[in-house]
Coordinates of C-alpha atoms in Angstrom, one line a residue:
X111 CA -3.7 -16.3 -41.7
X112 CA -6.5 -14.3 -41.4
X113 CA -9.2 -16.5 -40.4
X114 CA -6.2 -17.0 -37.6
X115 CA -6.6 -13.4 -36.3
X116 CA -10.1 -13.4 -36.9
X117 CA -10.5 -16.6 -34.7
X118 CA -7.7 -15.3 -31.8
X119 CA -10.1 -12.0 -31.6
X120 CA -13.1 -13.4 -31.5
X121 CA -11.5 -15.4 -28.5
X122 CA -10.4 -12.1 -26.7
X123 CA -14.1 -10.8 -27.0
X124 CA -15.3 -14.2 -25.7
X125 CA -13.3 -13.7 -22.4
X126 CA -13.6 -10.1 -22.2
X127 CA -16.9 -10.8 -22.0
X128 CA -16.9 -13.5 -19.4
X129 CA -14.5 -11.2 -17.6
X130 CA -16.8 -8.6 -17.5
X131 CA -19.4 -11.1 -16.5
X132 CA -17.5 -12.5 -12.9
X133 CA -16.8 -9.1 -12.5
X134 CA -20.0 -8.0 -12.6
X135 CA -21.6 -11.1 -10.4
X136 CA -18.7 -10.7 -7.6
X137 CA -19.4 -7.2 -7.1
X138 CA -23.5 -8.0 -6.4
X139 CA -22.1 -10.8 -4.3
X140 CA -19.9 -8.6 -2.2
X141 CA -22.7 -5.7 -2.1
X142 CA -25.3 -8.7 -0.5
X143 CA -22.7 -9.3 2.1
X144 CA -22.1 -5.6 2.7
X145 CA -26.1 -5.5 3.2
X146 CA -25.8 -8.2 5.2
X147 CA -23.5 -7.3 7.6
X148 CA -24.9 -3.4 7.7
X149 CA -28.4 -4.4 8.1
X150 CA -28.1 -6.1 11.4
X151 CA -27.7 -2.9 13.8
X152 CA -29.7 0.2 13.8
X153 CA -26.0 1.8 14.7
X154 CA -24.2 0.8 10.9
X155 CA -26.8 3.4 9.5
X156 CA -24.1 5.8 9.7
X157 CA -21.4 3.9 8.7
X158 CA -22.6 3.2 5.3
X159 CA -23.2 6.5 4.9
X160 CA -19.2 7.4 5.4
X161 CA -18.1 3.9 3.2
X162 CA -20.0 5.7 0.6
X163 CA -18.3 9.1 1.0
X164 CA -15.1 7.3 1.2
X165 CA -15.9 5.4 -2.6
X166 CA -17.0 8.8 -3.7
X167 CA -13.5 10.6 -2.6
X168 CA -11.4 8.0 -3.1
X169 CA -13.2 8.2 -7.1
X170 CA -12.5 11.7 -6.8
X171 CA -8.5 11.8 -5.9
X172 CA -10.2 14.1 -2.7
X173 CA -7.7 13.2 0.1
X174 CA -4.4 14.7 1.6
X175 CA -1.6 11.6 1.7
X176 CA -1.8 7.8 1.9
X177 CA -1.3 7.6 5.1
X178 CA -4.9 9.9 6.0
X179 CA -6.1 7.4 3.7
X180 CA -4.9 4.2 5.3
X181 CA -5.8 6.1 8.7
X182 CA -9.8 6.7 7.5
X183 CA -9.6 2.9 6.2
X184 CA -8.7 1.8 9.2
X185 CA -11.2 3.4 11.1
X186 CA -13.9 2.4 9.0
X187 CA -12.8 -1.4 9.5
X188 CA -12.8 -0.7 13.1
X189 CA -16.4 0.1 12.6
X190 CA -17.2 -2.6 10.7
X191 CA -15.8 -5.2 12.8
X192 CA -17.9 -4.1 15.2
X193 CA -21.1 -3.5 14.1
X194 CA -22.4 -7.4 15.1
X195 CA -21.7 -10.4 16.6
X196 CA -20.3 -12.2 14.3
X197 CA -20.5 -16.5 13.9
X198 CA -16.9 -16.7 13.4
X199 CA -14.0 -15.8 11.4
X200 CA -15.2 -16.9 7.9
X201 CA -18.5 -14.5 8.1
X202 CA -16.4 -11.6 9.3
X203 CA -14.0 -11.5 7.4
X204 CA -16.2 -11.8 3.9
X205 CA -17.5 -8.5 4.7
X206 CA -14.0 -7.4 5.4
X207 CA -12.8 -9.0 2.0
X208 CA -16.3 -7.2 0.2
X209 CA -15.7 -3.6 1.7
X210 CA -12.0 -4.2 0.5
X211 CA -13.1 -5.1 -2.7
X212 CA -15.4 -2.1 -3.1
X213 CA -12.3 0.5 -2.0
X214 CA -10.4 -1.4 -4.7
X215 CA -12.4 -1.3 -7.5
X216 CA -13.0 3.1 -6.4
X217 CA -9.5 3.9 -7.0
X218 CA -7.6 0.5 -8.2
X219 CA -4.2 2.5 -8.5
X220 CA -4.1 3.5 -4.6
X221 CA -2.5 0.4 -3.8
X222 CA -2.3 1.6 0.0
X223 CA -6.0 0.8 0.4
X224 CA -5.5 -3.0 -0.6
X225 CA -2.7 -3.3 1.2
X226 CA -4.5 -2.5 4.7
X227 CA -7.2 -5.6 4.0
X228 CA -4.4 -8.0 3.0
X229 CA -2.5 -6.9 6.3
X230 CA -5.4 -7.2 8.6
X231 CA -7.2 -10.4 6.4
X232 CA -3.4 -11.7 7.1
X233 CA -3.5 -11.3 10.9
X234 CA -6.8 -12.5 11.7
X235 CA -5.7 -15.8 10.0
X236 CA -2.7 -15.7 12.3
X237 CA -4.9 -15.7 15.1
X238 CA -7.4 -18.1 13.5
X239 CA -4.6 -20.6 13.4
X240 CA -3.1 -20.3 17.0
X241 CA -7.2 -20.6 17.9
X242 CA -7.1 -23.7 15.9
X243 CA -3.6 -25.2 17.1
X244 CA -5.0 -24.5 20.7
X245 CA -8.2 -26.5 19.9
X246 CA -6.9 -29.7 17.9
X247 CA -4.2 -29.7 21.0
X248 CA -7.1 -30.1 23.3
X249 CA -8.9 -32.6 21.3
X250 CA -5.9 -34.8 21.1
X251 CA -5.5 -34.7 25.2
X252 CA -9.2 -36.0 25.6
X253 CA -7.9 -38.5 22.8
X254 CA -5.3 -39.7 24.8
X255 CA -7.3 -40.5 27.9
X256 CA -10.7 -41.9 26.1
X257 CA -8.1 -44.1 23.9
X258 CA -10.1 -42.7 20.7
X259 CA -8.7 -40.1 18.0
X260 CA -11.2 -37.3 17.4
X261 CA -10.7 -34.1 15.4
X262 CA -14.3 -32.5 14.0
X263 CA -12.2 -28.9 12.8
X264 CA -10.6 -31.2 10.5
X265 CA -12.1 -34.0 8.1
X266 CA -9.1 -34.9 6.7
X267 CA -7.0 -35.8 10.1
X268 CA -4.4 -32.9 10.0
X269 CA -3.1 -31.8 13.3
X270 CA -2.3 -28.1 11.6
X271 CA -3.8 -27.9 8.1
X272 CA -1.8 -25.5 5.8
X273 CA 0.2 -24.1 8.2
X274 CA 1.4 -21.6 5.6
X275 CA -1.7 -19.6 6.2
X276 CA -2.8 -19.6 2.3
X277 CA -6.4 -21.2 3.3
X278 CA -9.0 -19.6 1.5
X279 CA -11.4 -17.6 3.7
X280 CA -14.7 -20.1 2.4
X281 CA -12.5 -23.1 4.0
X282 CA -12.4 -21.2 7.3
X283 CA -14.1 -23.7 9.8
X284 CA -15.7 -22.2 12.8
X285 CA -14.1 -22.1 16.4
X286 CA -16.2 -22.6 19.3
X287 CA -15.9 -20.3 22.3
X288 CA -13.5 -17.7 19.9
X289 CA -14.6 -14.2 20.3
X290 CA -13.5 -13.1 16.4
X291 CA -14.5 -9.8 16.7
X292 CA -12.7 -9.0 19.6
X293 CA -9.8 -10.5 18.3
X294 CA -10.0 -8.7 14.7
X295 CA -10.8 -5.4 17.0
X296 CA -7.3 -5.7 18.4
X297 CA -5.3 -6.6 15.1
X298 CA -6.7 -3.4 13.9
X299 CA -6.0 -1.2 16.6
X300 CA -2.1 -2.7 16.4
X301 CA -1.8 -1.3 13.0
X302 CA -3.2 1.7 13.7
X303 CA -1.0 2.5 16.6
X304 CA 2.1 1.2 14.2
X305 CA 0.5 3.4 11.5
X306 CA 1.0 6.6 14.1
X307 CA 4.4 5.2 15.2
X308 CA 5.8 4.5 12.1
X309 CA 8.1 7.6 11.6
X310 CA 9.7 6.8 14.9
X311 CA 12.0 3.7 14.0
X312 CA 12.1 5.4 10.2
X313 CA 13.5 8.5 11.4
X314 CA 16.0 6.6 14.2
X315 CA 17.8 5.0 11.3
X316 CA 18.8 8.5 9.9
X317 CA 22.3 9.2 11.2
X318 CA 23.1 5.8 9.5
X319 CA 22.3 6.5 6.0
X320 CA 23.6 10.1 6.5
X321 CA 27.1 11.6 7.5
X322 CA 28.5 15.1 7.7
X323 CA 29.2 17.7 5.0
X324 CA 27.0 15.4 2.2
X325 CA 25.2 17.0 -0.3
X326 CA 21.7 15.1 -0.8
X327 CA 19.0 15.4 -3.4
X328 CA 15.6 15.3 -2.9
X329 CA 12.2 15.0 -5.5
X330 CA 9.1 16.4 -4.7
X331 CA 7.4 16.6 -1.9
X332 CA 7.5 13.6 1.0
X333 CA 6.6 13.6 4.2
X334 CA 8.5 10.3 5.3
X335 CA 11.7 11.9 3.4
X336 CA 11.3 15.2 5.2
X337 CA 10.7 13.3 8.6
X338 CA 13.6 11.1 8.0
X339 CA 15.8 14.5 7.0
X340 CA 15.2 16.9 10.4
X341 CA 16.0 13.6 11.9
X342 CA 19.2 13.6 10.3
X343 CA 19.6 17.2 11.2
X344 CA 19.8 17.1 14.9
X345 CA 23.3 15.3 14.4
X346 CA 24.3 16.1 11.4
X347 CA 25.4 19.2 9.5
X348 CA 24.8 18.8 5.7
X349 CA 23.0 20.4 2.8
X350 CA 20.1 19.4 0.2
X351 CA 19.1 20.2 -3.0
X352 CA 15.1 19.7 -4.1
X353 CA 14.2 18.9 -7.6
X354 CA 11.2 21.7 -8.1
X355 CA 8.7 18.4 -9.3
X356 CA 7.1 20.7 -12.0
X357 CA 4.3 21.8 -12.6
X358 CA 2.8 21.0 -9.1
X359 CA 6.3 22.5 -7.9
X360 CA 6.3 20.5 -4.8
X361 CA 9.7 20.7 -4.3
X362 CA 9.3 24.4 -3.5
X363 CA 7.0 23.4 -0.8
X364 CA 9.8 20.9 0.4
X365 CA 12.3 23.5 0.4
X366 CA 10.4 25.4 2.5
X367 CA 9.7 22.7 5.2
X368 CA 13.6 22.2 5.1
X369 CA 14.7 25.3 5.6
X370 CA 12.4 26.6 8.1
X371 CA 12.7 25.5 12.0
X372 CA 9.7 24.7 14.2
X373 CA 10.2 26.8 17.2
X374 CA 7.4 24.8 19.1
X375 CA 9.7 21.8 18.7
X376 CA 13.3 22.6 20.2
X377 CA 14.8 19.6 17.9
X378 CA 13.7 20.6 14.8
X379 CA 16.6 22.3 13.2
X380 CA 16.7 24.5 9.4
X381 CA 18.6 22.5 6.7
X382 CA 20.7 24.4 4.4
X383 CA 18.1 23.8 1.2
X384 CA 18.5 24.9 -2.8
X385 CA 15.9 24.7 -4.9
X386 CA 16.9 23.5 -8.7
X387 CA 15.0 22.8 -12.0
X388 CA 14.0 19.8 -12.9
X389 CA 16.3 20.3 -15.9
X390 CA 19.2 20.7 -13.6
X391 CA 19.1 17.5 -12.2
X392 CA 21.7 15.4 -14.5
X393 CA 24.0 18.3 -14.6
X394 CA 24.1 18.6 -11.0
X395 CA 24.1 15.0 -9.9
X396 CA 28.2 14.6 -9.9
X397 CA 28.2 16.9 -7.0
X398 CA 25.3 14.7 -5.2
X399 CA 26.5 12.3 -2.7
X400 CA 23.0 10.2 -2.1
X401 CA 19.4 10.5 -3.6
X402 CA 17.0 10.1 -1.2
X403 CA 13.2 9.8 -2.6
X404 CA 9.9 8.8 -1.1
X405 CA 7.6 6.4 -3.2
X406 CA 3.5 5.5 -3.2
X407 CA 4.0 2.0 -2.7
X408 CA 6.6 -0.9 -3.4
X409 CA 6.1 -3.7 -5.7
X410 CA 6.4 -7.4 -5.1
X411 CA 9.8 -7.2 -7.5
X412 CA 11.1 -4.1 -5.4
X413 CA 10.2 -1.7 -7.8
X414 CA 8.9 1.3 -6.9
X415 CA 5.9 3.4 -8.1
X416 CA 6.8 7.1 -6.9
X417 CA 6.2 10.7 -7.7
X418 CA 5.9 11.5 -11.9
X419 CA 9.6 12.4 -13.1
X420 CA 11.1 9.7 -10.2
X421 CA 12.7 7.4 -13.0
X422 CA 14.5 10.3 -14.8
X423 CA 16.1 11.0 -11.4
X424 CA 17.5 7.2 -10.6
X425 CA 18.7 7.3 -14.2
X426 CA 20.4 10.3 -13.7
X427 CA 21.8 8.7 -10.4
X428 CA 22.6 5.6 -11.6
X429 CA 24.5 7.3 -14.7
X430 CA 27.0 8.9 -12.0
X431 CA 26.7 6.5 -9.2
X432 CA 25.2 8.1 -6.9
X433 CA 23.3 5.1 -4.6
X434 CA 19.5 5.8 -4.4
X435 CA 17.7 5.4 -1.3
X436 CA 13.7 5.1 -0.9
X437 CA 12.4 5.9 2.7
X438 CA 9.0 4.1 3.1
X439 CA 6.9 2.5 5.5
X440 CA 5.7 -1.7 5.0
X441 CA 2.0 -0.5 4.8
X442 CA 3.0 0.4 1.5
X443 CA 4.4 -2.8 0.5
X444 CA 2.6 -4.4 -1.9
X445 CA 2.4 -8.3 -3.0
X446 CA 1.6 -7.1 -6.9
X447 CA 4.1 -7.8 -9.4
X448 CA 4.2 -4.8 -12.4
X449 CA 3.6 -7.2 -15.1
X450 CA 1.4 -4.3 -17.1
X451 CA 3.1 -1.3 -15.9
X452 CA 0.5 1.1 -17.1
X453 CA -2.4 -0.5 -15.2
X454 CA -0.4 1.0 -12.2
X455 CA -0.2 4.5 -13.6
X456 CA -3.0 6.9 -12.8
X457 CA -3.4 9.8 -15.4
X458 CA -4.2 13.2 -14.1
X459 CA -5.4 16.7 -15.8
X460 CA -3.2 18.0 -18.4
X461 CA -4.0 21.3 -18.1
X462 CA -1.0 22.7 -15.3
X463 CA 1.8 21.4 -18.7
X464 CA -0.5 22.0 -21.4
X465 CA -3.1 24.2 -21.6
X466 CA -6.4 23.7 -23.5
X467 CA -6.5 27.3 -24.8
X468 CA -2.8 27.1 -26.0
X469 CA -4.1 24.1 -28.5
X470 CA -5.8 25.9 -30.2
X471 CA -7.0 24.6 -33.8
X472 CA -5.1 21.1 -32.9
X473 CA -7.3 20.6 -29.6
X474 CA -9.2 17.8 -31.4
X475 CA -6.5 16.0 -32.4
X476 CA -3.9 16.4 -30.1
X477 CA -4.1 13.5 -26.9
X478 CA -1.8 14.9 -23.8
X479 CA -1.1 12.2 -21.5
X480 CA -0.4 13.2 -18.1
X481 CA 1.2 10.3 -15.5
X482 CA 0.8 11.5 -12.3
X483 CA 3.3 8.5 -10.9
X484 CA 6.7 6.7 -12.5
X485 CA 7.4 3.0 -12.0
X486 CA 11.0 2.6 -10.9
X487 CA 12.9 -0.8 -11.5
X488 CA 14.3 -2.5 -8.6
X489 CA 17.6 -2.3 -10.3
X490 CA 17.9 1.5 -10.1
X491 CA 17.2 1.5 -6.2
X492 CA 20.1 0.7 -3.8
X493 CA 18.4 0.5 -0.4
X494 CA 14.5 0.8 1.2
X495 CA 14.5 2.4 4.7
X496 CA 11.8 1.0 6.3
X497 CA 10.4 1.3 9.9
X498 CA 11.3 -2.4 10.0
X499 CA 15.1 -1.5 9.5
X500 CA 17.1 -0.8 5.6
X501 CA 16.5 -3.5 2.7
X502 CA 18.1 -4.3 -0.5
X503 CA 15.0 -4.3 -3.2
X504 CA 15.5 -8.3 -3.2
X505 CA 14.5 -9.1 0.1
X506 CA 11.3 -7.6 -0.6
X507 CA 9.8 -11.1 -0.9
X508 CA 11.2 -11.6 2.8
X509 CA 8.9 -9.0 4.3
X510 CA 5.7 -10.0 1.6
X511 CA 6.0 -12.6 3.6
X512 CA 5.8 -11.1 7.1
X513 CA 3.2 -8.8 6.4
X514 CA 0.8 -11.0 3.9
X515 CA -0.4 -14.4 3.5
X516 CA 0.0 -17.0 0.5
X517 CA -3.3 -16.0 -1.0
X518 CA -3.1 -12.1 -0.2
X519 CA -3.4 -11.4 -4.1
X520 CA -6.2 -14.0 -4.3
X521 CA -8.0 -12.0 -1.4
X522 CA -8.9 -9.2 -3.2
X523 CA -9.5 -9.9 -6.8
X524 CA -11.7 -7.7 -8.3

């Protein structure tokens, strides 16, 4: 038996180590094509510069919400795209996938970030594909009237090779007389205008999801539950009650964007708002009607990684039946399924719950671990609110689909 266990862990150290090893060739290989595609124009001087202020923030937790974040990324892969003239799709978007990969591997819990290359990596092969459809189309014309069957994008004779879009970007072939940049230039600047828009059909659903006289409660501190609320507001009368989100308290915060109007915006109305411990929450839920929460990104399964303390409120909810609703936007979708929940958690300073000088004599042998997020299963959460209309947690595969391709996991491996 124990030559067994010796033999099974000297196994795990033999692919830990070749682990370690690809990971430690892919990221020179994505830095050479970083180089590569920053050394061709005197203008990208710059823009490495703010790449590597991004790594160094997004290392440091230094930025205001995910959707500044997405925003910044965004811009910087507007940059990118056009810093040269690229020789098609497969060249542009390997230093797409690298600069990606180098966000990812900064902060791999802000799942945000590796959603917006999956979207855009997605998009670009759309394009590539209707290029390519176009192209084989022509060729088979001038077939038709030569009498002879030519297809040079192709070796193997397929009219529309893996129409599912899961081609790997290496198998990319190149399409004469495509402009890619121009193309990827636009995909971008459509999700950045659905990125500022995205409250809009969010907050338009409201007076479904919520009638008059409710009483709702709300966690922490969201903007996209806030946004959805004053939405609410304007034709509805009914009443909240924030969760204080100890010990950053932002539910007080909340409370106080709820119960304040914005005179420079003649809409935005006061809610009626109480402010309730965190220990208050079960006791109170029977006189709750709907829990409506925020999250930091949704899983493959529908589960949701949210605010720390988020899964002892849908517990509490699903205890009394009170239905659960999370009110998020698809750039937080994710195509990752939780098999190791922790890898998903970030930790954060204990210090604001415990501490160091209260340790005292124990301080070396006393861990605190702080989770700054909660997974929450799919089966605690009744209904998403998205800006592409409300979903059950199970059609979540549905709009993976829509928003990524086949290999959108594959993409991005570190």
């Amino acid at each position: 038996m124990a030559e067994v266990v010796a033999a099974q862990a000297d196994a795990d150290r033999l692919n830990a180590a070749g682990a370690a090893e690809a990971r430690s060739q892919a990221v020179k290989a994505d830095a050479e094509v970083l180089k590569a595609a920053l050394d061709s124009s005197k203008t990208t001087r710059g823009l490495a510069a703010r790449m590597d202020d991004l790594v160094t923030r997004l290392k440091r937790r230094r930025f205001k919400s995910s959707s500044s974040l997405v925003k910044e990324t965004l811009d910087l892969l507007q940059l990118l795209v056009n810093a040269k003239n690229w020789s098609g799709a497969r060249e542009m978007l390997q230093a797409v996938r690298a600069f990606g990969r180098r966000l990812v591997r900064a902060r791999p819990v802000e799942l945000v970030v590796g959603n917006v290359f999956r979207h855009v990596i997605h998009m670009v092969k759309e394009e590539y594909f209707i290029m390519l459809q176009s192209t084989q189309d022509k060729a088979l014309s001038e077939a038709a009237v030569t009498g002879e069957v030519v297809n040079e994008l192709d070796p193997k004779g397929d009219i529309l090779p893996n129409r599912d879009l899961g081609i790997r970007i290496e198998d990319m072939a190149e399409i004469p007389d495509w402009n890619v940049r121009s193309a990827a230039a636009n995909v971008i600047a459509d999700t950045v205008a659905e990125l500022e828009n995205i409250m809009e059909p969010i907050s338009s659903q409201a007076p479904d999801h919520i009638h008059a006289h409710e009483t709702i409660l709300v966690y922490g501190d969201s903007g996209s539950v806030l946004g959805f609320l004053k939405a609410a507001r304007r034709q509805r009368e009914f009443r909240v009650i924030v969760a204080e989100a100890a010990p950053e308290f932002g539910g007080q915060r909340m409370a106080r964007k709820l119960s304040t109007a914005d005179p420079a915006h003649p809409g935005d109305l006061a809610i009626s708002t109480m402010v309730i411990p965190d220990s208050n929450i079960f006791a109170i839920m029977p006189r709750v009607t709907k829990v409506i929460v925020g999250a930091r990104a949704v899983m493959a399964n529908g589960g949701l990684i949210a605010e720390a303390g988020m899964h002892m409120v849908a517990l509490a909810a699903r205890q009394h039946a009170v239905p659960l609703m999370c009110v998020t936007g698809l750039y937080k979708l994710c195509p990752l399924y939780p098999y190791d929940r922790d890898s998903f958690i970030d930790l954060k300073s204990p210090g604001p719950t415990l501490p160091y000088a209260k340790l005292g004599e124990f301080s070396d042998r006393i861990q605190v671990l702080t989770p700054s997020c909660d997974y929450v299963p799919p089966g605690l959460v009744d209904v998403l609110i998205t800006n592409n209309g409300a979903h059950q947690p199970s059609y979540v595969y549905r709009l993976l689909y829509e928003q990524y391709d086949t290999n959108a996991e594959e993409d991005l491996l570190l």
